[in-house]
Coordinates of N, CA and C in Angstrom, one line a residue:
M1 N 35.3 -4.0 -2.9 CA 34.0 -4.5 -2.5 C 34.1 -5.3 -1.2
T2 N 33.2 -5.1 -0.4 CA 33.1 -5.8 0.9 C 31.8 -6.5 1.0
L3 N 31.9 -7.8 1.4 CA 30.7 -8.6 1.7 C 30.6 -8.9 3.2
L4 N 29.6 -8.5 3.9 CA 29.5 -8.8 5.3 C 28.3 -9.6 5.6
T5 N 28.4 -10.4 6.7 CA 27.2 -11.0 7.2 C 26.4 -10.0 8.0
I6 N 25.2 -10.3 8.4 CA 24.4 -9.3 9.1 C 25.0 -9.0 10.5
T7 N 25.6 -10.0 11.1 CA 26.3 -9.9 12.4 C 27.5 -9.0 12.2
D8 N 28.3 -9.2 11.2 CA 29.5 -8.3 11.0 C 29.1 -6.9 10.7
F9 N 28.0 -6.7 10.0 CA 27.5 -5.4 9.7 C 27.0 -4.7 11.0
R10 N 26.3 -5.4 11.8 CA 25.7 -4.9 13.0 C 26.9 -4.5 14.0
N11 N 27.9 -5.3 14.0 CA 29.0 -5.0 14.9 C 30.0 -3.9 14.3
N12 N 29.9 -3.6 13.1 CA 30.8 -2.6 12.4 C 30.1 -1.6 11.6
M13 N 28.9 -1.1 12.0 CA 28.1 -0.2 11.1 C 28.9 1.0 10.8
A14 N 29.5 1.7 11.7 CA 30.2 2.9 11.4 C 31.3 2.7 10.4
N15 N 32.0 1.7 10.5 CA 33.1 1.4 9.6 C 32.5 1.1 8.2
S16 N 31.4 0.4 8.1 CA 30.7 0.1 6.9 C 30.3 1.3 6.2
F17 N 29.7 2.3 6.9 CA 29.3 3.5 6.3 C 30.5 4.4 5.8
D18 N 31.6 4.3 6.6 CA 32.8 5.0 6.2 C 33.3 4.5 4.9
R19 N 33.3 3.2 4.7 CA 33.7 2.6 3.5 C 32.9 3.0 2.3
V20 N 31.5 3.1 2.5 CA 30.7 3.5 1.4 C 31.0 5.0 1.1
D21 N 31.2 5.8 2.1 CA 31.5 7.2 1.9 C 32.8 7.4 1.1
A22 N 33.7 6.4 1.3 CA 35.0 6.5 0.6 C 34.9 5.9 -0.8
G23 N 33.7 5.5 -1.2 CA 33.5 5.0 -2.6 C 33.5 3.5 -2.8
E24 N 33.6 2.8 -1.7 CA 33.7 1.3 -1.8 C 32.2 0.7 -1.8
Y25 N 32.1 -0.4 -2.5 CA 30.8 -1.1 -2.5 C 30.7 -2.0 -1.3
V26 N 29.7 -1.9 -0.5 CA 29.5 -2.7 0.7 C 28.2 -3.4 0.6
F27 N 28.2 -4.8 0.7 CA 27.0 -5.6 0.6 C 26.9 -6.4 1.9
V28 N 25.6 -6.6 2.3 CA 25.3 -7.3 3.5 C 24.4 -8.5 3.1
S29 N 24.8 -9.7 3.6 CA 24.1 -10.9 3.3 C 23.2 -11.3 4.5
R30 N 22.0 -11.5 4.2 CA 21.0 -11.9 5.2 C 20.0 -12.9 4.7
R31 N 20.0 -14.1 5.2 CA 19.0 -15.1 4.8 C 19.0 -15.3 3.3
N32 N 20.1 -15.6 2.7 CA 20.3 -15.8 1.3 C 19.8 -14.7 0.4
Q33 N 19.8 -13.5 1.0 CA 19.4 -12.3 0.2 C 20.6 -11.3 0.4
L34 N 20.9 -10.6 -0.7 CA 22.1 -9.7 -0.7 C 21.5 -8.2 -0.7
Y35 N 22.0 -7.4 0.2 CA 21.6 -6.0 0.2 C 22.8 -5.1 0.0
A36 N 22.6 -4.0 -0.7 CA 23.7 -3.0 -0.9 C 23.4 -1.8 0.0
I37 N 24.5 -1.2 0.5 CA 24.4 0.0 1.3 C 24.7 1.1 0.3
V38 N 23.7 2.0 0.1 CA 23.8 3.1 -0.9 C 23.5 4.4 -0.2
P39 N 24.4 5.4 -0.3 CA 24.1 6.7 0.2 C 23.0 7.4 -0.6
V40 N 22.2 8.1 0.1 CA 21.1 8.9 -0.5 C 21.2 10.3 0.0
Q41 N 21.0 11.2 -0.9 CA 21.1 12.7 -0.6 C 19.7 13.1 -0.1
K42 N 19.7 14.0 0.8 CA 18.4 14.5 1.4 C 17.5 15.0 0.3
E43 N 18.1 15.6 -0.8 CA 17.2 16.2 -1.8 C 16.5 15.1 -2.6
E44 N 17.0 13.9 -2.6 CA 16.4 12.8 -3.3 C 15.1 12.3 -2.5
L45 N 15.0 12.7 -1.3 CA 13.9 12.2 -0.4 C 12.8 13.3 -0.3
A46 N 13.1 14.5 -0.8 CA 12.1 15.6 -0.6 C 11.0 15.5 -1.6
I47 N 9.8 15.9 -1.1 CA 8.6 16.0 -1.9 C 8.6 17.4 -2.6
T48 N 8.7 17.4 -3.9 CA 8.7 18.7 -4.6 C 7.3 19.3 -4.6
P49 N 7.2 20.6 -4.8 CA 5.9 21.2 -4.9 C 5.0 20.5 -6.0
E50 N 5.6 20.1 -7.1 CA 4.9 19.5 -8.2 C 4.3 18.2 -7.7
L51 N 5.1 17.4 -7.0 CA 4.7 16.1 -6.4 C 3.6 16.3 -5.4
A52 N 3.8 17.3 -4.5 CA 2.8 17.6 -3.5 C 1.4 17.9 -4.2
K53 N 1.4 18.6 -5.3 CA 0.2 18.9 -6.0 C -0.5 17.7 -6.5
K54 N 0.3 16.8 -7.1 CA -0.2 15.5 -7.6 C -0.8 14.7 -6.5
I55 N -0.1 14.6 -5.4 CA -0.6 13.9 -4.2 C -1.9 14.4 -3.8
E56 N -2.0 15.7 -3.7 CA -3.3 16.3 -3.2 C -4.4 16.1 -4.2
K57 N -4.1 16.2 -5.5 CA -5.1 15.9 -6.5 C -5.6 14.5 -6.4
A58 N -4.7 13.5 -6.2 CA -5.1 12.1 -6.1 C -6.0 11.9 -4.8
R59 N -5.6 12.6 -3.7 CA -6.4 12.5 -2.5 C -7.8 13.0 -2.7
Q60 N -7.9 14.1 -3.5 CA -9.3 14.7 -3.7 C -10.1 13.7 -4.6
E61 N -9.4 13.1 -5.6 CA -10.1 12.2 -6.5 C -10.6 11.0 -5.6
F62 N -9.8 10.5 -4.7 CA -10.1 9.4 -3.9 C -11.3 9.8 -3.0
R63 N -11.3 10.9 -2.4 CA -12.4 11.4 -1.5 C -13.7 11.5 -2.3
G64 N -13.5 11.9 -3.5 CA -14.7 12.1 -4.4 C -15.2 10.8 -5.0
G65 N -14.6 9.7 -4.7 CA -15.0 8.5 -5.3 C -14.6 8.2 -6.7
N66 N -13.7 9.0 -7.2 CA -13.2 8.9 -8.6 C -12.1 7.9 -8.6
T67 N -12.4 6.6 -8.4 CA -11.4 5.6 -8.3 C -11.8 4.3 -9.1
I68 N -10.9 3.5 -9.4 CA -11.2 2.2 -10.0 C -10.8 1.1 -9.1
S69 N -11.6 0.1 -8.9 CA -11.2 -1.0 -8.0 C -10.9 -2.3 -8.9
L70 N -9.7 -2.7 -8.8 CA -9.2 -3.9 -9.5 C -8.9 -5.0 -8.5
K71 N -9.8 -6.0 -8.4 CA -9.6 -7.0 -7.4 C -9.0 -8.3 -7.8
T72 N -9.0 -8.6 -9.1 CA -8.4 -9.8 -9.6 C -7.5 -9.6 -10.7
H73 N -6.7 -10.6 -11.1 CA -5.8 -10.4 -12.2 C -6.6 -10.1 -13.5
E74 N -7.7 -10.8 -13.6 CA -8.5 -10.5 -14.8 C -9.0 -9.1 -14.9
D75 N -9.4 -8.5 -13.7 CA -9.8 -7.1 -13.7 C -8.6 -6.2 -14.2
I76 N -7.4 -6.5 -13.7 CA -6.2 -5.8 -14.1 C -6.0 -5.9 -15.6
D77 N -6.1 -7.1 -16.1 CA -5.9 -7.3 -17.6 C -6.9 -6.5 -18.4
R78 N -8.2 -6.6 -18.0 CA -9.2 -5.9 -18.7 C -9.0 -4.4 -18.7
Y79 N -8.6 -3.9 -17.5 CA -8.3 -2.5 -17.4 C -7.2 -2.0 -18.4
F80 N -6.1 -2.7 -18.4 CA -5.0 -2.3 -19.3 C -5.3 -2.5 -20.7
E81 N -6.1 -3.6 -21.0 CA -6.5 -3.8 -22.4 C -7.4 -2.7 -22.9
S82 N -8.2 -2.1 -22.0 CA -9.1 -1.0 -22.4 C -8.4 0.3 -22.7
M83 N -7.2 0.4 -22.3 CA -6.4 1.7 -22.5 C -6.0 1.9 -23.9

């Protein structure tokens, strides 16, 4: 496991990614927050045909005005209680 400051990470990015590729856990600390460097496969970022259909259906519903507007916490509570 490696813990880097943001400055160390910035100055050694290639080495940090090499460590992750080798299976090591690399964390970056920035303003009291901890971040993990995680490799992601391209396939994980792709929009599948099924997801594309769902997105298009949602867009059509939105254009058709088939939406619900929840502006307050109370609206949200009422909506979920009605389900």
